[in-house]
PDB file of N, CA and C in Angstrom:
ATOM      1  N   MET A 603     -39.462  -0.605  11.968  1.00 59.00           N
ATOM      2  CA  MET A 603     -38.097  -0.877  12.379  1.00 59.00           C
ATOM      3  C   MET A 603     -37.239  -0.977  11.124  1.00 59.00           C
ATOM      4  N   ALA A 604     -36.154  -0.234  11.085  1.00 76.00           N
ATOM      5  CA  ALA A 604     -35.250  -0.246   9.938  1.00 76.00           C
ATOM      6  C   ALA A 604     -34.175  -1.294  10.148  1.00 76.00           C
ATOM      7  N   ALA A 605     -33.795  -1.913   9.066  1.00 80.00           N
ATOM      8  CA  ALA A 605     -32.746  -2.927   9.138  1.00 80.00           C
ATOM      9  C   ALA A 605     -31.389  -2.253   8.986  1.00 80.00           C
ATOM     10  N   TYR A 606     -30.448  -2.705   9.772  1.00 88.00           N
ATOM     11  CA  TYR A 606     -29.076  -2.250   9.609  1.00 88.00           C
ATOM     12  C   TYR A 606     -28.535  -2.862   8.327  1.00 88.00           C
ATOM     13  N   SER A 607     -27.483  -2.244   7.802  1.00 90.00           N
ATOM     14  CA  SER A 607     -26.798  -2.897   6.689  1.00 90.00           C
ATOM     15  C   SER A 607     -26.133  -4.144   7.245  1.00 90.00           C
ATOM     16  N   LEU A 608     -25.801  -5.060   6.370  1.00 90.00           N
ATOM     17  CA  LEU A 608     -25.197  -6.310   6.824  1.00 90.00           C
ATOM     18  C   LEU A 608     -23.861  -6.056   7.523  1.00 90.00           C
ATOM     19  N   ASP A 609     -23.074  -5.129   6.984  1.00 93.00           N
ATOM     20  CA  ASP A 609     -21.790  -4.814   7.615  1.00 93.00           C
ATOM     21  C   ASP A 609     -21.986  -4.245   9.019  1.00 93.00           C
ATOM     22  N   THR A 610     -22.953  -3.328   9.164  1.00 93.00           N
ATOM     23  CA  THR A 610     -23.232  -2.744  10.478  1.00 93.00           C
ATOM     24  C   THR A 610     -23.725  -3.805  11.441  1.00 93.00           C
ATOM     25  N   LEU A 611     -24.590  -4.668  10.952  1.00 92.00           N
ATOM     26  CA  LEU A 611     -25.123  -5.741  11.792  1.00 92.00           C
ATOM     27  C   LEU A 611     -24.004  -6.652  12.296  1.00 92.00           C
ATOM     28  N   LEU A 612     -23.109  -7.046  11.400  1.00 93.00           N
ATOM     29  CA  LEU A 612     -21.986  -7.897  11.807  1.00 93.00           C
ATOM     30  C   LEU A 612     -21.068  -7.174  12.792  1.00 93.00           C
ATOM     31  N   ASN A 613     -20.829  -5.892  12.556  1.00 95.00           N
ATOM     32  CA  ASN A 613     -19.977  -5.112  13.438  1.00 95.00           C
ATOM     33  C   ASN A 613     -20.600  -5.001  14.839  1.00 95.00           C
ATOM     34  N   ARG A 614     -21.874  -4.660  14.885  1.00 94.00           N
ATOM     35  CA  ARG A 614     -22.545  -4.516  16.188  1.00 94.00           C
ATOM     36  C   ARG A 614     -22.630  -5.855  16.912  1.00 94.00           C
ATOM     37  N   TRP A 615     -22.847  -6.935  16.160  1.00 92.00           N
ATOM     38  CA  TRP A 615     -22.892  -8.261  16.772  1.00 92.00           C
ATOM     39  C   TRP A 615     -21.516  -8.602  17.363  1.00 92.00           C
ATOM     40  N   GLY A 616     -20.477  -8.287  16.616  1.00 95.00           N
ATOM     41  CA  GLY A 616     -19.126  -8.558  17.093  1.00 95.00           C
ATOM     42  C   GLY A 616     -18.762  -7.744  18.330  1.00 95.00           C
ATOM     43  N   LEU A 617     -19.326  -6.567  18.456  1.00 96.00           N
ATOM     44  CA  LEU A 617     -19.064  -5.715  19.621  1.00 96.00           C
ATOM     45  C   LEU A 617     -20.042  -5.977  20.767  1.00 96.00           C
ATOM     46  N   HIS A 618     -20.863  -6.983  20.626  1.00 96.00           N
ATOM     47  CA  HIS A 618     -21.871  -7.347  21.642  1.00 96.00           C
ATOM     48  C   HIS A 618     -22.833  -6.197  21.931  1.00 96.00           C
ATOM     49  N   GLN A 619     -23.222  -5.478  20.854  1.00 95.00           N
ATOM     50  CA  GLN A 619     -24.166  -4.375  20.992  1.00 95.00           C
ATOM     51  C   GLN A 619     -25.583  -4.786  20.597  1.00 95.00           C
ATOM     52  N   LEU A 620     -25.770  -6.059  20.255  1.00 94.00           N
ATOM     53  CA  LEU A 620     -27.096  -6.572  19.887  1.00 94.00           C
ATOM     54  C   LEU A 620     -27.385  -7.810  20.716  1.00 94.00           C
ATOM     55  N   THR A 621     -28.624  -7.922  21.121  1.00 94.00           N
ATOM     56  CA  THR A 621     -29.051  -9.165  21.763  1.00 94.00           C
ATOM     57  C   THR A 621     -29.324 -10.178  20.669  1.00 94.00           C
ATOM     58  N   PRO A 622     -29.351 -11.460  20.984  1.00 94.00           N
ATOM     59  CA  PRO A 622     -29.699 -12.450  19.964  1.00 94.00           C
ATOM     60  C   PRO A 622     -31.060 -12.166  19.326  1.00 94.00           C
ATOM     61  N   GLU A 623     -32.004 -11.688  20.105  1.00 95.00           N
ATOM     62  CA  GLU A 623     -33.335 -11.383  19.560  1.00 95.00           C
ATOM     63  C   GLU A 623     -33.265 -10.235  18.554  1.00 95.00           C
ATOM     64  N   GLN A 624     -32.462  -9.207  18.881  1.00 94.00           N
ATOM     65  CA  GLN A 624     -32.312  -8.085  17.958  1.00 94.00           C
ATOM     66  C   GLN A 624     -31.619  -8.534  16.668  1.00 94.00           C
ATOM     67  N   ALA A 625     -30.603  -9.370  16.805  1.00 93.00           N
ATOM     68  CA  ALA A 625     -29.887  -9.860  15.629  1.00 93.00           C
ATOM     69  C   ALA A 625     -30.811 -10.679  14.745  1.00 93.00           C
ATOM     70  N   ILE A 626     -31.614 -11.555  15.359  1.00 94.00           N
ATOM     71  CA  ILE A 626     -32.561 -12.362  14.574  1.00 94.00           C
ATOM     72  C   ILE A 626     -33.563 -11.459  13.877  1.00 94.00           C
ATOM     73  N   GLY A 627     -34.072 -10.451  14.570  1.00 94.00           N
ATOM     74  CA  GLY A 627     -35.020  -9.511  13.958  1.00 94.00           C
ATOM     75  C   GLY A 627     -34.403  -8.779  12.776  1.00 94.00           C
ATOM     76  N   GLN A 628     -33.144  -8.358  12.932  1.00 94.00           N
ATOM     77  CA  GLN A 628     -32.458  -7.663  11.841  1.00 94.00           C
ATOM     78  C   GLN A 628     -32.233  -8.602  10.645  1.00 94.00           C
ATOM     79  N   ILE A 629     -31.846  -9.826  10.931  1.00 93.00           N
ATOM     80  CA  ILE A 629     -31.645 -10.799   9.848  1.00 93.00           C
ATOM     81  C   ILE A 629     -32.952 -11.050   9.106  1.00 93.00           C
ATOM     82  N   LEU A 630     -34.054 -11.162   9.841  1.00 94.00           N
ATOM     83  CA  LEU A 630     -35.352 -11.365   9.191  1.00 94.00           C
ATOM     84  C   LEU A 630     -35.729 -10.169   8.325  1.00 94.00           C
ATOM     85  N   LEU A 631     -35.425  -8.954   8.786  1.00 93.00           N
ATOM     86  CA  LEU A 631     -35.709  -7.770   7.966  1.00 93.00           C
ATOM     87  C   LEU A 631     -34.892  -7.779   6.674  1.00 93.00           C
ATOM     88  N   ILE A 632     -33.636  -8.156   6.779  1.00 93.00           N
ATOM     89  CA  ILE A 632     -32.788  -8.220   5.584  1.00 93.00           C
ATOM     90  C   ILE A 632     -33.328  -9.274   4.614  1.00 93.00           C
ATOM     91  N   LEU A 633     -33.698 -10.431   5.136  1.00 93.00           N
ATOM     92  CA  LEU A 633     -34.253 -11.484   4.275  1.00 93.00           C
ATOM     93  C   LEU A 633     -35.559 -11.029   3.620  1.00 93.00           C
ATOM     94  N   HIS A 634     -36.351 -10.289   4.382  1.00 94.00           N
ATOM     95  CA  HIS A 634     -37.624  -9.793   3.849  1.00 94.00           C
ATOM     96  C   HIS A 634     -37.388  -8.849   2.666  1.00 94.00           C
ATOM     97  N   GLU A 635     -36.322  -8.062   2.734  1.00 92.00           N
ATOM     98  CA  GLU A 635     -35.991  -7.157   1.630  1.00 92.00           C
ATOM     99  C   GLU A 635     -35.392  -7.909   0.439  1.00 92.00           C
ATOM    100  N   LEU A 636     -34.653  -8.967   0.716  1.00 93.00           N
ATOM    101  CA  LEU A 636     -33.969  -9.686  -0.363  1.00 93.00           C
ATOM    102  C   LEU A 636     -34.861 -10.672  -1.106  1.00 93.00           C
ATOM    103  N   GLU A 637     -35.849 -11.225  -0.433  1.00 96.00           N
ATOM    104  CA  GLU A 637     -36.655 -12.282  -1.057  1.00 96.00           C
ATOM    105  C   GLU A 637     -37.294 -11.865  -2.382  1.00 96.00           C
ATOM    106  N   PRO A 638     -37.977 -10.715  -2.466  1.00 95.00           N
ATOM    107  CA  PRO A 638     -38.590 -10.352  -3.767  1.00 95.00           C
ATOM    108  C   PRO A 638     -37.548 -10.169  -4.872  1.00 95.00           C
ATOM    109  N   ARG A 639     -36.392  -9.650  -4.515  1.00 95.00           N
ATOM    110  CA  ARG A 639     -35.338  -9.464  -5.520  1.00 95.00           C
ATOM    111  C   ARG A 639     -34.841 -10.807  -6.039  1.00 95.00           C
ATOM    112  N   ILE A 640     -34.670 -11.754  -5.136  1.00 95.00           N
ATOM    113  CA  ILE A 640     -34.210 -13.083  -5.545  1.00 95.00           C
ATOM    114  C   ILE A 640     -35.253 -13.756  -6.419  1.00 95.00           C
ATOM    115  N   LEU A 641     -36.519 -13.623  -6.053  1.00 95.00           N
ATOM    116  CA  LEU A 641     -37.591 -14.235  -6.856  1.00 95.00           C
ATOM    117  C   LEU A 641     -37.607 -13.659  -8.268  1.00 95.00           C
ATOM    118  N   ARG A 642     -37.432 -12.339  -8.382  1.00 94.00           N
ATOM    119  CA  ARG A 642     -37.404 -11.718  -9.710  1.00 94.00           C
ATOM    120  C   ARG A 642     -36.229 -12.238 -10.532  1.00 94.00           C
ATOM    121  N   LEU A 643     -35.078 -12.380  -9.890  1.00 94.00           N
ATOM    122  CA  LEU A 643     -33.913 -12.912 -10.608  1.00 94.00           C
ATOM    123  C   LEU A 643     -34.149 -14.347 -11.056  1.00 94.00           C
ATOM    124  N   GLU A 644     -34.724 -15.166 -10.188  1.00 93.00           N
ATOM    125  CA  GLU A 644     -34.997 -16.559 -10.561  1.00 93.00           C
ATOM    126  C   GLU A 644     -35.983 -16.629 -11.712  1.00 93.00           C
ATOM    127  N   GLN A 645     -36.998 -15.770 -11.688  1.00 92.00           N
ATOM    128  CA  GLN A 645     -37.971 -15.773 -12.777  1.00 92.00           C
ATOM    129  C   GLN A 645     -37.321 -15.327 -14.074  1.00 92.00           C
ATOM    130  N   ALA A 646     -36.433 -14.354 -13.997  1.00 91.00           N
ATOM    131  CA  ALA A 646     -35.760 -13.884 -15.212  1.00 91.00           C
ATOM    132  C   ALA A 646     -34.874 -14.973 -15.796  1.00 91.00           C
ATOM    133  N   ILE A 647     -34.260 -15.769 -14.941  1.00 90.00           N
ATOM    134  CA  ILE A 647     -33.369 -16.823 -15.426  1.00 90.00           C
ATOM    135  C   ILE A 647     -34.163 -17.967 -16.036  1.00 90.00           C
ATOM    136  N   THR A 648     -35.287 -18.324 -15.416  1.00 88.00           N
ATOM    137  CA  THR A 648     -36.040 -19.489 -15.879  1.00 88.00           C
ATOM    138  C   THR A 648     -37.132 -19.135 -16.876  1.00 88.00           C
ATOM    139  N   ALA A 649     -37.349 -17.848 -17.137  1.00 77.00           N
ATOM    140  CA  ALA A 649     -38.394 -17.457 -18.083  1.00 77.00           C
ATOM    141  C   ALA A 649     -38.011 -17.944 -19.478  1.00 77.00           C
ATOM    142  N   PRO A 650     -38.994 -18.444 -20.234  1.00 75.00           N
ATOM    143  CA  PRO A 650     -38.666 -18.874 -21.593  1.00 75.00           C
ATOM    144  C   PRO A 650     -38.241 -17.665 -22.415  1.00 75.00           C
ATOM    145  N   ARG A 651     -37.191 -17.843 -23.128  1.00 74.00           N
ATOM    146  CA  ARG A 651     -36.703 -16.748 -23.955  1.00 74.00           C
ATOM    147  C   ARG A 651     -37.445 -16.745 -25.279  1.00 74.00           C
ATOM    148  N   VAL A 652     -37.691 -15.583 -25.771  1.00 73.00           N
ATOM    149  CA  VAL A 652     -38.391 -15.450 -27.052  1.00 73.00           C
ATOM    150  C   VAL A 652     -37.416 -15.845 -28.143  1.00 73.00           C
ATOM    151  N   ALA A 653     -37.836 -16.792 -28.942  1.00 74.00           N
ATOM    152  CA  ALA A 653     -36.972 -17.279 -30.018  1.00 74.00           C
ATOM    153  C   ALA A 653     -36.867 -16.223 -31.111  1.00 74.00           C
ATOM    154  N   ALA A 654     -35.728 -16.186 -31.726  1.00 76.00           N
ATOM    155  CA  ALA A 654     -35.538 -15.266 -32.847  1.00 76.00           C
ATOM    156  C   ALA A 654     -36.429 -15.710 -33.995  1.00 76.00           C
ATOM    157  N   PRO A 655     -36.922 -14.764 -34.779  1.00 79.00           N
ATOM    158  CA  PRO A 655     -37.766 -15.158 -35.901  1.00 79.00           C
ATOM    159  C   PRO A 655     -36.980 -16.036 -36.864  1.00 79.00           C
ATOM    160  N   PRO A 656     -37.671 -16.955 -37.520  1.00 80.00           N
ATOM    161  CA  PRO A 656     -36.962 -17.836 -38.448  1.00 80.00           C
ATOM    162  C   PRO A 656     -36.386 -17.024 -39.600  1.00 80.00           C
ATOM    163  N   PRO A 657     -35.296 -17.493 -40.179  1.00 81.00           N
ATOM    164  CA  PRO A 657     -34.704 -16.745 -41.289  1.00 81.00           C
ATOM    165  C   PRO A 657     -35.657 -16.760 -42.483  1.00 81.00           C
ATOM    166  N   PRO A 658     -35.573 -15.724 -43.311  1.00 82.00           N
ATOM    167  CA  PRO A 658     -36.469 -15.687 -44.473  1.00 82.00           C
ATOM    168  C   PRO A 658     -36.145 -16.835 -45.420  1.00 82.00           C
ATOM    169  N   PRO A 659     -37.141 -17.293 -46.163  1.00 82.00           N
ATOM    170  CA  PRO A 659     -36.874 -18.388 -47.114  1.00 82.00           C
ATOM    171  C   PRO A 659     -35.932 -17.899 -48.205  1.00 82.00           C
ATOM    172  N   PRO A 660     -35.178 -18.813 -48.800  1.00 81.00           N
ATOM    173  CA  PRO A 660     -34.271 -18.390 -49.876  1.00 81.00           C
ATOM    174  C   PRO A 660     -35.074 -17.839 -51.045  1.00 81.00           C
ATOM    175  N   PRO A 661     -34.474 -16.936 -51.799  1.00 80.00           N
ATOM    176  CA  PRO A 661     -35.221 -16.365 -52.935  1.00 80.00           C
ATOM    177  C   PRO A 661     -35.570 -17.452 -53.942  1.00 80.00           C
ATOM    178  N   ALA A 662     -36.711 -17.245 -54.568  1.00 78.00           N
ATOM    179  CA  ALA A 662     -37.165 -18.221 -55.561  1.00 78.00           C
ATOM    180  C   ALA A 662     -36.215 -18.195 -56.751  1.00 78.00           C
ATOM    181  N   VAL A 663     -35.858 -19.358 -57.218  1.00 75.00           N
ATOM    182  CA  VAL A 663     -34.946 -19.476 -58.348  1.00 75.00           C
ATOM    183  C   VAL A 663     -35.784 -19.749 -59.586  1.00 75.00           C
ATOM    184  N   ALA A 664     -35.467 -19.040 -60.657  1.00 70.00           N
ATOM    185  CA  ALA A 664     -36.196 -19.257 -61.906  1.00 70.00           C
ATOM    186  C   ALA A 664     -35.925 -20.675 -62.376  1.00 70.00           C
ATOM    187  N   PRO A 665     -36.940 -21.318 -62.937  1.00 65.00           N
ATOM    188  CA  PRO A 665     -36.713 -22.688 -63.399  1.00 65.00           C
ATOM    189  C   PRO A 665     -35.652 -22.719 -64.495  1.00 65.00           C
ATOM    190  N   THR A 666     -34.824 -23.734 -64.443  1.00 66.00           N
ATOM    191  CA  THR A 666     -33.774 -23.862 -65.445  1.00 66.00           C
ATOM    192  C   THR A 666     -34.390 -24.382 -66.737  1.00 66.00           C
ATOM    193  N   PRO A 667     -33.893 -23.900 -67.863  1.00 63.00           N
ATOM    194  CA  PRO A 667     -34.460 -24.382 -69.137  1.00 63.00           C
ATOM    195  C   PRO A 667     -34.148 -25.871 -69.288  1.00 63.00           C
ATOM    196  N   THR A 668     -35.008 -26.532 -69.992  1.00 64.00           N
ATOM    197  CA  THR A 668     -34.806 -27.970 -70.209  1.00 64.00           C
ATOM    198  C   THR A 668     -33.629 -28.179 -71.148  1.00 64.00           C
ATOM    199  N   ALA A 669     -33.106 -29.350 -71.134  1.00 62.00           N
ATOM    200  CA  ALA A 669     -31.937 -29.665 -71.957  1.00 62.00           C
ATOM    201  C   ALA A 669     -32.258 -29.568 -73.450  1.00 62.00           C
ATOM    202  N   ASN A 670     -33.450 -29.959 -73.858  1.00 63.00           N
ATOM    203  CA  ASN A 670     -33.838 -29.918 -75.276  1.00 63.00           C
ATOM    204  C   ASN A 670     -34.980 -28.925 -75.449  1.00 63.00           C
ATOM    205  N   PRO A 671     -34.658 -27.675 -75.709  1.00 60.00           N
ATOM    206  CA  PRO A 671     -35.756 -26.721 -75.893  1.00 60.00           C
ATOM    207  C   PRO A 671     -36.524 -27.054 -77.160  1.00 60.00           C
ATOM    208  N   ARG A 672     -37.743 -26.611 -77.219  1.00 67.00           N
ATOM    209  CA  ARG A 672     -38.556 -26.864 -78.418  1.00 67.00           C
ATOM    210  C   ARG A 672     -37.905 -26.246 -79.638  1.00 67.00           C
ATOM    211  N   LYS A 673     -37.930 -26.985 -80.704  1.00 67.00           N
ATOM    212  CA  LYS A 673     -37.371 -26.461 -81.942  1.00 67.00           C
ATOM    213  C   LYS A 673     -38.432 -25.632 -82.631  1.00 67.00           C
ATOM    214  N   ARG A 674     -37.964 -24.614 -83.351  1.00 69.00           N
ATOM    215  CA  ARG A 674     -38.893 -23.784 -84.109  1.00 69.00           C
ATOM    216  C   ARG A 674     -39.320 -24.546 -85.351  1.00 69.00           C
ATOM    217  N   LYS A 675     -40.528 -24.251 -85.720  1.00 71.00           N
ATOM    218  CA  LYS A 675     -40.983 -24.812 -86.980  1.00 71.00           C
ATOM    219  C   LYS A 675     -40.314 -24.035 -88.114  1.00 71.00           C
ATOM    220  N   PRO A 676     -39.850 -24.743 -89.136  1.00 69.00           N
ATOM    221  CA  PRO A 676     -39.189 -24.019 -90.242  1.00 69.00           C
ATOM    222  C   PRO A 676     -40.200 -23.118 -90.948  1.00 69.00           C
ATOM    223  N   ARG A 677     -39.732 -21.945 -91.373  1.00 72.00           N
ATOM    224  CA  ARG A 677     -40.595 -21.032 -92.092  1.00 72.00           C
ATOM    225  C   ARG A 677     -40.565 -21.389 -93.566  1.00 72.00           C
ATOM    226  N   ARG A 678     -41.703 -21.221 -94.151  1.00 74.00           N
ATOM    227  CA  ARG A 678     -41.776 -21.459 -95.616  1.00 74.00           C
ATOM    228  C   ARG A 678     -41.315 -20.201 -96.322  1.00 74.00           C
ATOM    229  N   ARG A 679     -40.556 -20.405 -97.348  1.00 72.00           N
ATOM    230  CA  ARG A 679     -40.139 -19.271 -98.129  1.00 72.00           C
ATOM    231  C   ARG A 679     -41.146 -19.036 -99.233  1.00 72.00           C
ATOM    232  N   VAL A 680     -41.493 -17.838 -99.316  1.00 70.00           N
ATOM    233  CA  VAL A 680     -42.441 -17.513-100.385  1.00 70.00           C
ATOM    234  C   VAL A 680     -41.628 -16.932-101.550  1.00 70.00           C
ATOM    235  N   GLY A 681     -41.887 -17.481-102.731  1.00 62.00           N
ATOM    236  CA  GLY A 681     -41.344 -16.850-103.871  1.00 62.00           C
ATOM    237  C   GLY A 681     -40.518 -17.513-104.797  1.00 62.00           C
TER     238      GLY A 681
END
């Protein structure tokens, strides 16, 4: 049994072309078609989202020279 579109179903119901049993059967068919779609949408909304990868660490900074660098040993003069 094929389900009418919702607009057709409402139109036929308004024109008294459906019995209550036929209308209930049509409504159940429409719900049967919609339920899996609704479940998929609900799962998509509540599914955990994959987090973006963490940002890369900042580049390594070369150590700053100390305030008092080692002094050179004086050279001996020959001669």
